Tab-separated table of C-alpha atoms in Angstrom:
chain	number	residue	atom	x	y	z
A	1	UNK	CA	40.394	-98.432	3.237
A	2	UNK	CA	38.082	-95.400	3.030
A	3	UNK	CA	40.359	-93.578	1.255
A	4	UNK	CA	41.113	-95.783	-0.848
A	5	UNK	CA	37.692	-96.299	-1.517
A	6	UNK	CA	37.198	-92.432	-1.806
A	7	UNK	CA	40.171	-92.242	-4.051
A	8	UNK	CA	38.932	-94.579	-6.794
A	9	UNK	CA	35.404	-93.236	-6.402
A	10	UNK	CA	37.226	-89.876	-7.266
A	11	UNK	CA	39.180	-90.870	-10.249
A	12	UNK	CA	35.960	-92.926	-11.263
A	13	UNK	CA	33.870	-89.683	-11.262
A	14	UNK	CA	36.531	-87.871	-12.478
A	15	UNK	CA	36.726	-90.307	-16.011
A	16	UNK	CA	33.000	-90.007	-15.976
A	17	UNK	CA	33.162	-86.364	-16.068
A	18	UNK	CA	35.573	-86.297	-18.894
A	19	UNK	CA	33.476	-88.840	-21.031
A	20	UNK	CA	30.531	-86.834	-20.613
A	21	UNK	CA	32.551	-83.415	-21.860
A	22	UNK	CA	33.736	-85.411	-24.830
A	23	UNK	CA	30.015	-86.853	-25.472
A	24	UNK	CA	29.343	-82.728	-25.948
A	25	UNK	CA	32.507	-83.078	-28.422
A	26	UNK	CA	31.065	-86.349	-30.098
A	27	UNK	CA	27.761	-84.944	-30.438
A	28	UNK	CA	29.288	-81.594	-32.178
A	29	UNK	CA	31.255	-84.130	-35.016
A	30	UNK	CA	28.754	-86.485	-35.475
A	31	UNK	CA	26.628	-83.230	-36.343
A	32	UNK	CA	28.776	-82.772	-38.479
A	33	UNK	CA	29.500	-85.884	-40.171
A	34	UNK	CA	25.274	-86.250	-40.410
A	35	UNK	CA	25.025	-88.980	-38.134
A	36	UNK	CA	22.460	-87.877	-36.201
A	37	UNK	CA	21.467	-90.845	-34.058
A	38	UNK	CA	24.652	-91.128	-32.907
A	39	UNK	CA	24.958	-87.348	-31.842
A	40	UNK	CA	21.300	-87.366	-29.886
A	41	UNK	CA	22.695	-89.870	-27.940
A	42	UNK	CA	25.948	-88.095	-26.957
A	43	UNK	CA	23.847	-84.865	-26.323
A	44	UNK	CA	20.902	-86.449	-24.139
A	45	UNK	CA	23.743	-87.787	-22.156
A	46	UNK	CA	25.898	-84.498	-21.980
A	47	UNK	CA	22.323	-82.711	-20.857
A	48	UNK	CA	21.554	-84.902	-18.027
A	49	UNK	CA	25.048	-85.349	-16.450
A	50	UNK	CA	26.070	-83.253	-13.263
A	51	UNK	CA	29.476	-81.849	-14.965
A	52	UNK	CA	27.428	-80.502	-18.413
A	53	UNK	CA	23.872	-79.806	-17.223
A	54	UNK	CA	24.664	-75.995	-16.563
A	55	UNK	CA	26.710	-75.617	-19.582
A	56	UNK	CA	25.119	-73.560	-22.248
A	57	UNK	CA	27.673	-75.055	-25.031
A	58	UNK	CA	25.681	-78.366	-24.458
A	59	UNK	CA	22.060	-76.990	-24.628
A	60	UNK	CA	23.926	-74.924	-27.706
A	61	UNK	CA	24.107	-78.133	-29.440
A	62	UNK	CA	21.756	-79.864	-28.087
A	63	UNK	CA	18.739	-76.854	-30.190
A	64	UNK	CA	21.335	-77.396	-33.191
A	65	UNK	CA	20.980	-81.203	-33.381
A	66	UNK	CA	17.346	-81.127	-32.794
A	67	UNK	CA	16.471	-78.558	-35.074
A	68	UNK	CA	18.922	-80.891	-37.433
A	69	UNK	CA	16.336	-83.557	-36.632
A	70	UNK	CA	13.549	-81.811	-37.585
A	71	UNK	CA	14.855	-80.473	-40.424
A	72	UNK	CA	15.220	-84.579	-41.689
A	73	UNK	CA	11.571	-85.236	-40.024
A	74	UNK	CA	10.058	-83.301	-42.873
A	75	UNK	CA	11.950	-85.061	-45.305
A	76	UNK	CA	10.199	-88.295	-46.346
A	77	UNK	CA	13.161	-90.110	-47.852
A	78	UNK	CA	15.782	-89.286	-44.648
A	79	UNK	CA	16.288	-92.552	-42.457
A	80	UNK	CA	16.192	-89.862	-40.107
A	81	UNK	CA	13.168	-88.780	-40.185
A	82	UNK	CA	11.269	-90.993	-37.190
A	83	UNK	CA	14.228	-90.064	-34.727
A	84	UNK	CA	12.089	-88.013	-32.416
A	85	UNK	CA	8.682	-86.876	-33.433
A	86	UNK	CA	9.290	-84.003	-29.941
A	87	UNK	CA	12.223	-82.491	-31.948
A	88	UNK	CA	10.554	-78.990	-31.753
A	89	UNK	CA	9.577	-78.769	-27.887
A	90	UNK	CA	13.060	-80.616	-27.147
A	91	UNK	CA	14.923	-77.640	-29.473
A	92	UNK	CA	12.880	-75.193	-28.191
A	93	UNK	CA	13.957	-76.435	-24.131
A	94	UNK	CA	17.043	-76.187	-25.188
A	95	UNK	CA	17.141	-72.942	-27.047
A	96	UNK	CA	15.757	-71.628	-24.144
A	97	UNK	CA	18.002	-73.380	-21.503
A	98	UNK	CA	21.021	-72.067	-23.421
A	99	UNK	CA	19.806	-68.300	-23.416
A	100	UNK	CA	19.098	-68.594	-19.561
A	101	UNK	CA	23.059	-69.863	-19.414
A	102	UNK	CA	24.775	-67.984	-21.513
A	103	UNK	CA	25.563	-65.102	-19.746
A	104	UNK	CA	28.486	-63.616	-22.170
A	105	UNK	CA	25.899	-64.201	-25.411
A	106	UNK	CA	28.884	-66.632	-26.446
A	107	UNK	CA	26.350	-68.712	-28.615
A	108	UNK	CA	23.670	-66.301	-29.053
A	109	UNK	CA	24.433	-66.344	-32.764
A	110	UNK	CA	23.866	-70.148	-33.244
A	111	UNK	CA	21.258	-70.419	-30.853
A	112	UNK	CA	18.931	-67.412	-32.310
A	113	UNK	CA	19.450	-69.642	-35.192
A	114	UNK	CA	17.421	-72.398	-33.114
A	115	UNK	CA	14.893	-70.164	-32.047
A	116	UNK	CA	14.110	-69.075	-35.714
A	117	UNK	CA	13.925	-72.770	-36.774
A	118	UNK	CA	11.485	-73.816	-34.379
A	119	UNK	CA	9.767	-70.503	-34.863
A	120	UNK	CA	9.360	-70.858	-38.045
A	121	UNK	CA	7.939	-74.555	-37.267
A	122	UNK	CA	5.025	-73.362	-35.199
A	123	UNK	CA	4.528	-70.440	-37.707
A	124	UNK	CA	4.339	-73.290	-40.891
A	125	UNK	CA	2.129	-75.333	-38.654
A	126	UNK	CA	-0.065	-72.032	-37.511
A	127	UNK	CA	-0.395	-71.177	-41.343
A	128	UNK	CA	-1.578	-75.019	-41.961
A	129	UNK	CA	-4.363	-74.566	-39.489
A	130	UNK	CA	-4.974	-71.502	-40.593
A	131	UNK	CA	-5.296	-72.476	-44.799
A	132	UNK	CA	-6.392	-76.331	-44.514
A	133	UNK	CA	-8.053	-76.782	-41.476
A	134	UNK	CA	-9.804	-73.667	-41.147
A	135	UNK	CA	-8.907	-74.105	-36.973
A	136	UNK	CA	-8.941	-70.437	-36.557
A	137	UNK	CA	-8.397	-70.568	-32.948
A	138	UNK	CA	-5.519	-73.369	-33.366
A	139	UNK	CA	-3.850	-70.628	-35.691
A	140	UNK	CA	-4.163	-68.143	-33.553
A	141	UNK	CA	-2.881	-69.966	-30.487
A	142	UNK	CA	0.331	-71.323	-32.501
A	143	UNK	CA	0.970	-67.978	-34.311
A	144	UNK	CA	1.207	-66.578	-30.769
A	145	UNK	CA	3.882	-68.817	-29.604
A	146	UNK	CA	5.701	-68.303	-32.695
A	147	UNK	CA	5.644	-64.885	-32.127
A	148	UNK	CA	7.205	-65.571	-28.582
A	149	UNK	CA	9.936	-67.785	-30.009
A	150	UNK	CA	11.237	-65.146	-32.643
A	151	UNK	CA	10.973	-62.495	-30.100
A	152	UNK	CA	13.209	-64.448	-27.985
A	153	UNK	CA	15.814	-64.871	-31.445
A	154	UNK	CA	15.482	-61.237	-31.580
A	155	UNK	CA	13.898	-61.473	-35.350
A	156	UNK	CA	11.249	-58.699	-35.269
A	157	UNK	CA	10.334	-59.304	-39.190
A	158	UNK	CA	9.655	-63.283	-38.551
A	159	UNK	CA	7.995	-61.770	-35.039
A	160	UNK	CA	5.567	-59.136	-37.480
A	161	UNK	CA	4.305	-61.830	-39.489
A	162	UNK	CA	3.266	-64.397	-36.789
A	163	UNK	CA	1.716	-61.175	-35.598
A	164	UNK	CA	-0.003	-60.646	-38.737
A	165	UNK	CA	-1.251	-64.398	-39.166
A	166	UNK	CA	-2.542	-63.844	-35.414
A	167	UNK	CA	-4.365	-60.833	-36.847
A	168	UNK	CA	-5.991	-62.465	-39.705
A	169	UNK	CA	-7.550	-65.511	-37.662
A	170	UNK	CA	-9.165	-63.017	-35.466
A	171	UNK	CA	-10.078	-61.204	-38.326
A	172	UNK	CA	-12.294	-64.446	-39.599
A	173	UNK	CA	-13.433	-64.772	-36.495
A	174	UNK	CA	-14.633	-61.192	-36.048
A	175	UNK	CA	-12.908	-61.254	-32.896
A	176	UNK	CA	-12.690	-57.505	-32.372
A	177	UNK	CA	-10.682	-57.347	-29.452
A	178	UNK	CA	-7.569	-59.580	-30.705
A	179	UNK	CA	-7.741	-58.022	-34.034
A	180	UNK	CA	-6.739	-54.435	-32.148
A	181	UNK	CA	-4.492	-56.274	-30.134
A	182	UNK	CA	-2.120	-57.790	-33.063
A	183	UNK	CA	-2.733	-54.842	-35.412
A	184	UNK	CA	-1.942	-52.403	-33.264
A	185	UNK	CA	1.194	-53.981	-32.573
A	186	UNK	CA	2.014	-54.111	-36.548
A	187	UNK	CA	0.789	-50.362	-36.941
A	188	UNK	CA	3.348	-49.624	-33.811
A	189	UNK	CA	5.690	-51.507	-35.996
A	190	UNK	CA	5.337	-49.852	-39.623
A	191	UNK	CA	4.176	-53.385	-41.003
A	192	UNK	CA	4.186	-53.001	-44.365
A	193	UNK	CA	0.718	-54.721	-45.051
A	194	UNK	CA	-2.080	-51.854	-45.994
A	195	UNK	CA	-5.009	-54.244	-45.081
A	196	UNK	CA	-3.603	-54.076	-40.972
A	197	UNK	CA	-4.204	-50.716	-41.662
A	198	UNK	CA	-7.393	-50.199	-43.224
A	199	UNK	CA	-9.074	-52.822	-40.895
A	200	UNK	CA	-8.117	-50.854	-37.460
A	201	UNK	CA	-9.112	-47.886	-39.232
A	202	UNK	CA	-12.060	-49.456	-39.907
A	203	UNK	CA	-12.650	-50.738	-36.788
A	204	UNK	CA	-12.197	-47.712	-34.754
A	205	UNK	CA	-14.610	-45.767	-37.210
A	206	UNK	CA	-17.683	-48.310	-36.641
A	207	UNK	CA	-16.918	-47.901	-32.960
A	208	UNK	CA	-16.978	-44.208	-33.046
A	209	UNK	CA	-13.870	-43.950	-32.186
A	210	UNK	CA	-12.770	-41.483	-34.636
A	211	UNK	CA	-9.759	-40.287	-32.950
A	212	UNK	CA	-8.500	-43.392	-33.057
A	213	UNK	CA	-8.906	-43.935	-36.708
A	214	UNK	CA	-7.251	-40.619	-37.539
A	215	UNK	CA	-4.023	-41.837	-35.688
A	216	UNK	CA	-4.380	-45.291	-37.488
A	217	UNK	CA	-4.457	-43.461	-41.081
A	218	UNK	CA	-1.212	-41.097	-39.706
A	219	UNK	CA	0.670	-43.704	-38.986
A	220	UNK	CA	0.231	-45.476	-42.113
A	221	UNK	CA	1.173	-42.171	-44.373
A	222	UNK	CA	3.999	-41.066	-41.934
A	223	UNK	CA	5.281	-44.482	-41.698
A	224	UNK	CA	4.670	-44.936	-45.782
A	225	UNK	CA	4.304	-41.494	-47.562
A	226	UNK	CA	4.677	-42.310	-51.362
A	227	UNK	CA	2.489	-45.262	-51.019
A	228	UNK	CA	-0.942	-44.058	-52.579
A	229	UNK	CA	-3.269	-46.593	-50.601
A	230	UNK	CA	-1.895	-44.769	-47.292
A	231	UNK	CA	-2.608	-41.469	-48.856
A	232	UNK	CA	-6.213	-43.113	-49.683
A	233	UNK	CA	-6.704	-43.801	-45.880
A	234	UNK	CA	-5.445	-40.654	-44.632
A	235	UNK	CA	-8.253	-38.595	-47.476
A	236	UNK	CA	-10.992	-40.525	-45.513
A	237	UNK	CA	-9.477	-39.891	-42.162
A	238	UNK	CA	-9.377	-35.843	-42.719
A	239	UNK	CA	-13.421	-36.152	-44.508
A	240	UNK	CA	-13.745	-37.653	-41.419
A	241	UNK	CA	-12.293	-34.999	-39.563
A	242	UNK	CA	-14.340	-32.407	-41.570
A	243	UNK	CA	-11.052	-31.291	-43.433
A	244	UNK	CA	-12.093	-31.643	-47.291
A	245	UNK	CA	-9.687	-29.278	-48.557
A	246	UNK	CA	-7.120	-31.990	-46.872
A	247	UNK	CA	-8.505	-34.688	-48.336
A	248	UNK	CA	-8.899	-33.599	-51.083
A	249	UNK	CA	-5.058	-33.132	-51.068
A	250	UNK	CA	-4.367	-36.839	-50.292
A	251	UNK	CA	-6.576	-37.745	-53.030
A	252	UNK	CA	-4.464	-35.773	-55.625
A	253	UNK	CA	-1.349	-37.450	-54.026
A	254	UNK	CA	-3.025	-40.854	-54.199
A	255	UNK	CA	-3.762	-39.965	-57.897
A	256	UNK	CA	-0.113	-38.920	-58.352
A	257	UNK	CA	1.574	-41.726	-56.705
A	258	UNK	CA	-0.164	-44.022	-58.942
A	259	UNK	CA	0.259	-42.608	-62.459
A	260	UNK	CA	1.598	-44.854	-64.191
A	261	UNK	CA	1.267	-47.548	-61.836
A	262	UNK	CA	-0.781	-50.531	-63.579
A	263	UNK	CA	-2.901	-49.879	-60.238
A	264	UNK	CA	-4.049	-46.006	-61.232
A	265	UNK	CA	-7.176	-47.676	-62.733
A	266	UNK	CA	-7.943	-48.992	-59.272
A	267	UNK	CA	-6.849	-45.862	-57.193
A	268	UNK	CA	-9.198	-43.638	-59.354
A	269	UNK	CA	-11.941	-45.899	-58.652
A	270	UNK	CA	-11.217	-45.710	-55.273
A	271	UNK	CA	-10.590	-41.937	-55.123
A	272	UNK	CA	-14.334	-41.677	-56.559
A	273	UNK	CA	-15.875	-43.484	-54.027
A	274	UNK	CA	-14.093	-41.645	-51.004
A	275	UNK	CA	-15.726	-38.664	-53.062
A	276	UNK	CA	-18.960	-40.451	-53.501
A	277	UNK	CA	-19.142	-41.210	-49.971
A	278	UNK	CA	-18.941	-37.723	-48.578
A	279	UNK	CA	-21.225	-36.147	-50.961
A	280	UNK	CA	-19.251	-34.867	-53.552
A	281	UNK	CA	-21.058	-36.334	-56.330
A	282	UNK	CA	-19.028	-34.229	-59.339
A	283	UNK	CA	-15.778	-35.142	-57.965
A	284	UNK	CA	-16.497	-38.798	-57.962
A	285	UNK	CA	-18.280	-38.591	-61.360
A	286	UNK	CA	-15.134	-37.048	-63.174
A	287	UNK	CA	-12.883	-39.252	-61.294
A	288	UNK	CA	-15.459	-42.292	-62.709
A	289	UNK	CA	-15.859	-41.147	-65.843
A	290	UNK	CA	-11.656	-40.909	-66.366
A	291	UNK	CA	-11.663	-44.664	-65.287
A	292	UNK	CA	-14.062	-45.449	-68.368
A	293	UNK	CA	-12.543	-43.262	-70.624
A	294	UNK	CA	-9.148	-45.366	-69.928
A	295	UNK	CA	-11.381	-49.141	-70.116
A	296	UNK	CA	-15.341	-48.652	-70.570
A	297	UNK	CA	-15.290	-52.950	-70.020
A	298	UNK	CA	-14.717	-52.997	-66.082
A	299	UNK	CA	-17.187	-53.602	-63.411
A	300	UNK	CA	-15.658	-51.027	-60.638
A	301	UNK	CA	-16.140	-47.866	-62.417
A	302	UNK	CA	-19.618	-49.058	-64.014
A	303	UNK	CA	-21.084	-50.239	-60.937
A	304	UNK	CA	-19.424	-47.464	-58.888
A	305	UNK	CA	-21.096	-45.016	-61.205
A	306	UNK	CA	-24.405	-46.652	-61.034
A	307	UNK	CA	-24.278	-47.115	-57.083
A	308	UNK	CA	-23.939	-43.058	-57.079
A	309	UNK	CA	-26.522	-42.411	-59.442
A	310	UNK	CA	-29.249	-44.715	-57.602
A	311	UNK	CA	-27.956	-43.139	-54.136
A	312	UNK	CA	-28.573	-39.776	-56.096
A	313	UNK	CA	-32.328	-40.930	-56.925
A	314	UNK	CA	-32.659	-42.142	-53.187
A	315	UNK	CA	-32.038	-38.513	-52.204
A	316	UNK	CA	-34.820	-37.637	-54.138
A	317	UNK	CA	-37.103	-39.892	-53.561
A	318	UNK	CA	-36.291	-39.083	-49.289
A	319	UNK	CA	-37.351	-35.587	-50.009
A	320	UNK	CA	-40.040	-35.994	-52.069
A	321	UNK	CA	-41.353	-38.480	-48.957
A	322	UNK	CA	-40.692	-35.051	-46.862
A	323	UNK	CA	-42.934	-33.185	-48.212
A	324	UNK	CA	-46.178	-32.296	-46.502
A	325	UNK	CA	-49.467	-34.132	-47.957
A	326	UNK	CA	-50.766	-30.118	-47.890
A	327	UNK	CA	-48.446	-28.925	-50.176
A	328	UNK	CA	-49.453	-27.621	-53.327
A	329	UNK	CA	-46.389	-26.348	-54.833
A	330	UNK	CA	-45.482	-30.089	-56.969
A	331	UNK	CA	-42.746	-30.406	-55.345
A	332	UNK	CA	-43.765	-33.875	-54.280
A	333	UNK	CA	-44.036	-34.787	-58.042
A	334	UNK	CA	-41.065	-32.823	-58.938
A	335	UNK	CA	-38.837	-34.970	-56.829
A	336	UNK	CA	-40.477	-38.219	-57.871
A	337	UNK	CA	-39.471	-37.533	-61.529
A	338	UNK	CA	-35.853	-36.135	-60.604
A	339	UNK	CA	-35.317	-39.664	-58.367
A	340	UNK	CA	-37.227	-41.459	-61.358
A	341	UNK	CA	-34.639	-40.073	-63.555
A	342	UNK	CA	-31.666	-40.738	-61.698
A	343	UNK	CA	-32.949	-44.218	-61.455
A	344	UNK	CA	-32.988	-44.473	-65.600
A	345	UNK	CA	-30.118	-43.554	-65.651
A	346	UNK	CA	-28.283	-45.361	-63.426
A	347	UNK	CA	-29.935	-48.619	-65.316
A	348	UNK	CA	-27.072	-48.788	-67.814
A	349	UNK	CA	-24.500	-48.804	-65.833
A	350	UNK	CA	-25.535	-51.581	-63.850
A	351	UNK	CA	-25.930	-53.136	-66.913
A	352	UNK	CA	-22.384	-53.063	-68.131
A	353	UNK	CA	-21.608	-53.904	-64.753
A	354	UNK	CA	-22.948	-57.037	-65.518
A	355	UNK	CA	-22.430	-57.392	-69.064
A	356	UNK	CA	-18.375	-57.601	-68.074
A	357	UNK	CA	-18.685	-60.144	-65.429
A	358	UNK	CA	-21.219	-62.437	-68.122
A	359	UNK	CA	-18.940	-62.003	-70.384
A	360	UNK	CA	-15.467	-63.279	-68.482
A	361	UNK	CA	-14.414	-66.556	-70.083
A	362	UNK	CA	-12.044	-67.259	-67.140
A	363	UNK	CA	-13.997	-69.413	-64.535
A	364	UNK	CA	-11.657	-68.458	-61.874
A	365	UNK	CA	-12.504	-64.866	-62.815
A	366	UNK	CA	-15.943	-65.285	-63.094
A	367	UNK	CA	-16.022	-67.113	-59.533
A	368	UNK	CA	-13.917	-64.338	-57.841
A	369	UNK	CA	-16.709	-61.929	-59.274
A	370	UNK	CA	-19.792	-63.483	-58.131
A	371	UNK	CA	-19.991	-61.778	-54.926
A	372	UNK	CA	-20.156	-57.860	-56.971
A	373	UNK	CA	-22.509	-59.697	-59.687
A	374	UNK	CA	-24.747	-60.136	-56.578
A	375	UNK	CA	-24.597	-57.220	-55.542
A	376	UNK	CA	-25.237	-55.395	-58.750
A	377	UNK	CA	-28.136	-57.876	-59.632
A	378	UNK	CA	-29.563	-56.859	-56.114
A	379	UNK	CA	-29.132	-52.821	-56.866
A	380	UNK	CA	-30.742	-53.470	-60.075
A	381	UNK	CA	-33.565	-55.450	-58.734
A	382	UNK	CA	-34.770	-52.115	-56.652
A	383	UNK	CA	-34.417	-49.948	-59.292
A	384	UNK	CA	-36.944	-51.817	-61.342
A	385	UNK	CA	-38.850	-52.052	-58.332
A	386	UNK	CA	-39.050	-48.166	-57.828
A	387	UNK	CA	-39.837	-48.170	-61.670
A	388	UNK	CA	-42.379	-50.398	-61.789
A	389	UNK	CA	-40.586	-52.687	-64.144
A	390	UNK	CA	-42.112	-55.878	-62.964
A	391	UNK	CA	-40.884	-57.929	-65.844
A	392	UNK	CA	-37.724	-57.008	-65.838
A	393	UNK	CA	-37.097	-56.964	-61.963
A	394	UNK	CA	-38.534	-60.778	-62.384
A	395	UNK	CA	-36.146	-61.610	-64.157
A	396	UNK	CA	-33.186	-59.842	-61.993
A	397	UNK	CA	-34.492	-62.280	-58.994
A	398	UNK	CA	-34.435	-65.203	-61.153
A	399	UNK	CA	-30.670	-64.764	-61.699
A	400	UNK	CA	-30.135	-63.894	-57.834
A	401	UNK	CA	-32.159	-66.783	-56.931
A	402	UNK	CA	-30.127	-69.219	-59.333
A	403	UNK	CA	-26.425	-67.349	-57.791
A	404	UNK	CA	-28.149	-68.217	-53.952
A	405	UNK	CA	-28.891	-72.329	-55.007
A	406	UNK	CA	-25.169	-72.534	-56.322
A	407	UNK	CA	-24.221	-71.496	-53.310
């Protein structure tokens, strides 16, 4: 009687067994067919039963019908859509059930397929936080697991940008250390975004970390040697270095790499200032004055031009403050009038600075510009003020104070 008993409890399992290897063949049609209700239920079956647990086949298709499902959850008008609101963490369990399984990589393709689906989930739902809800942290914390799921699908480009998102909410959040941390990684991985760049560069340079910088700005020219912003960052890296005749170079092959580029106005712009900012005062004015030749109605070369001059008349004014109260040589008042007229001069520039962003009919434009038209209004305001143009600097604050209350 016991083995009787033992026999039909055999053949039962035994039936039970087979049903649940052809609910992992059900689930795989009615995938197919679209019926989607119909193959969750055969898969949640096949994934709990002793005889298809362990098998990575069924955790195969078990990511591939969930990350079906969430594919419908996303469309309003699929009946489909309520099935399971946990279709990502279920397709990611099972993604990562069937890599742990499947020793010979028999379903690697289809199941790197999962991963990148419900990657790209958490990535779409990291960039959300990140654009509309201004959750910084929230972005940061789902970029990172994105990052972890297309690792795992072996997608490094999917992997770079998660990265890169990562980098960007630290970045608002002037969180120093995790901005280092992701953009490191992207410099490591030739990322072709120039801002990753310039910001470590950055970075490193307020930290005194110069070293550091320098192998930021290599990178980005080895990595990207015809692009002229990475010959731009490599120029500031050897002034930083000491090595003008170097930069110098870079600047040329900045200059070069952008002829003919609708961007060349730009990188001239930008060449002067790297020239500006070390000192070199005639390279950045012919490199200024080219930009104006090409469009006098710009506010880059205009205010560049005028920020130089009034730095220029600074100088002055520094050393004629330097000189001894004793000293009867007028060199105090010599300086006064040299900073006085670099001051003057520097006025019209400004000016024009101004003129172009008054003078933008685009609102969009004219919004994107407010920011510079501060900060020209603001450079202008002190050079009345070491003028003595009361009226006129007056008038300056007026305009800041009305750009502060729209604020």
């Amino acid at each position: 009687m016991k083995k009787l008993t033992l026999f039909f409890a055999m053949v039962s399992f035994a039936i039970f067994a087979n049903a649940q290897s052809m609910n992992v063949s059900s689930a795989i049609q009615d995938l197919k067919k679209g019926y989607l209700n119909k193959a969750k239920s055969a898969i949640d079956a096949a994934c709990v039963h002793e005889s298809t647990k362990d098998d990575a086949k069924t955790w195969c298709y078990a990511g591939l019908i969930y990350s079906r499902i969430g594919g419908e959850a996303a469309n309003p008008k699929s009946k489909f859509k309520d099935l399971d609101p946990n279709w990502c963490e279920k397709a990611l369990n099972a993604a990562n059930r069937c890599k742990e399984l499947d020793k010979e990589n028999e379903f690697s393709t289809q199941n790197n397929e999962v991963f990148r689906f419900v990657g790209n989930d958490f990535y779409s739902r990291a960039v959300t936080a990140f654009n509309d809800e201004k959750d910084y942290a929230k972005a940061m914390n789902l970029a990172e697991q994105s990052v972890k799921i297309f690792t795992n699908s072996g997608d490094k480009k999917f992997a770079n940008d998660a990265y890169y998102l990562a980098g960007l909410s630290a970045k608002v959040t002037k969180d120093t250390n995790n901005m280092i941390k992701y953009f490191k990684i992207l410099v490591r991985g030739k990322y072709d975004k120039e801002d990753v760049y310039n910001t470590l560069f950055n970075i490193y340079k307020e930290k005194n970390e110069n070293e550091e910088a320098i192998k930021v700005a290599n990178s980005f020219n080895k990595a990207y040697p015809n692009n002229f912003n990475s010959n731009l960052l490599l120029a500031k890296a050897y002034f930083l270095n000491g090595n003008v005749e170097k930069g110098r170079e870079m600047i040329n092959s900045a200059l070069a790499n952008a002829k003919d580029k609708p961007e060349y106005s730009q990188v001239v712009n930008l060449s002067a200032n790297i020239f500006e900012t070390n000192n070199d005062y005639e390279g950045a004015e012919r490199l200024y004055n080219e930009s104006l030749t090409f469009n006098p109605n710009q506010f880059d070369a205009n205010f560049g031009m005028g920020i130089m001059i009034f730095n220029r008349g600074a100088d002055k004014k520094n050393a004629a403050n330097a000189v001894p109260l004793d000293d009867e040589t007028g060199l105090n008042q010599k300086l006064e009038d040299e900073a006085k007229g670099f001051f003057r001069q520097s006025i019209s520039y400004f000016q024009a600075a101004l003129n172009y962003v008054d003078n933008l009919t685009d609102e969009n434009q004219k919004q994107m510009q407010r920011k510079n038209q501060y900060e020209c209004l603001k450079a202008l305001k002190q050079v009345y003020a070491q003028l003595e143009m009361y009226a006129e600097g007056n008038a300056i604050k007026q305009r800041m104070s009305e750009i502060e209350k729209a604020q």
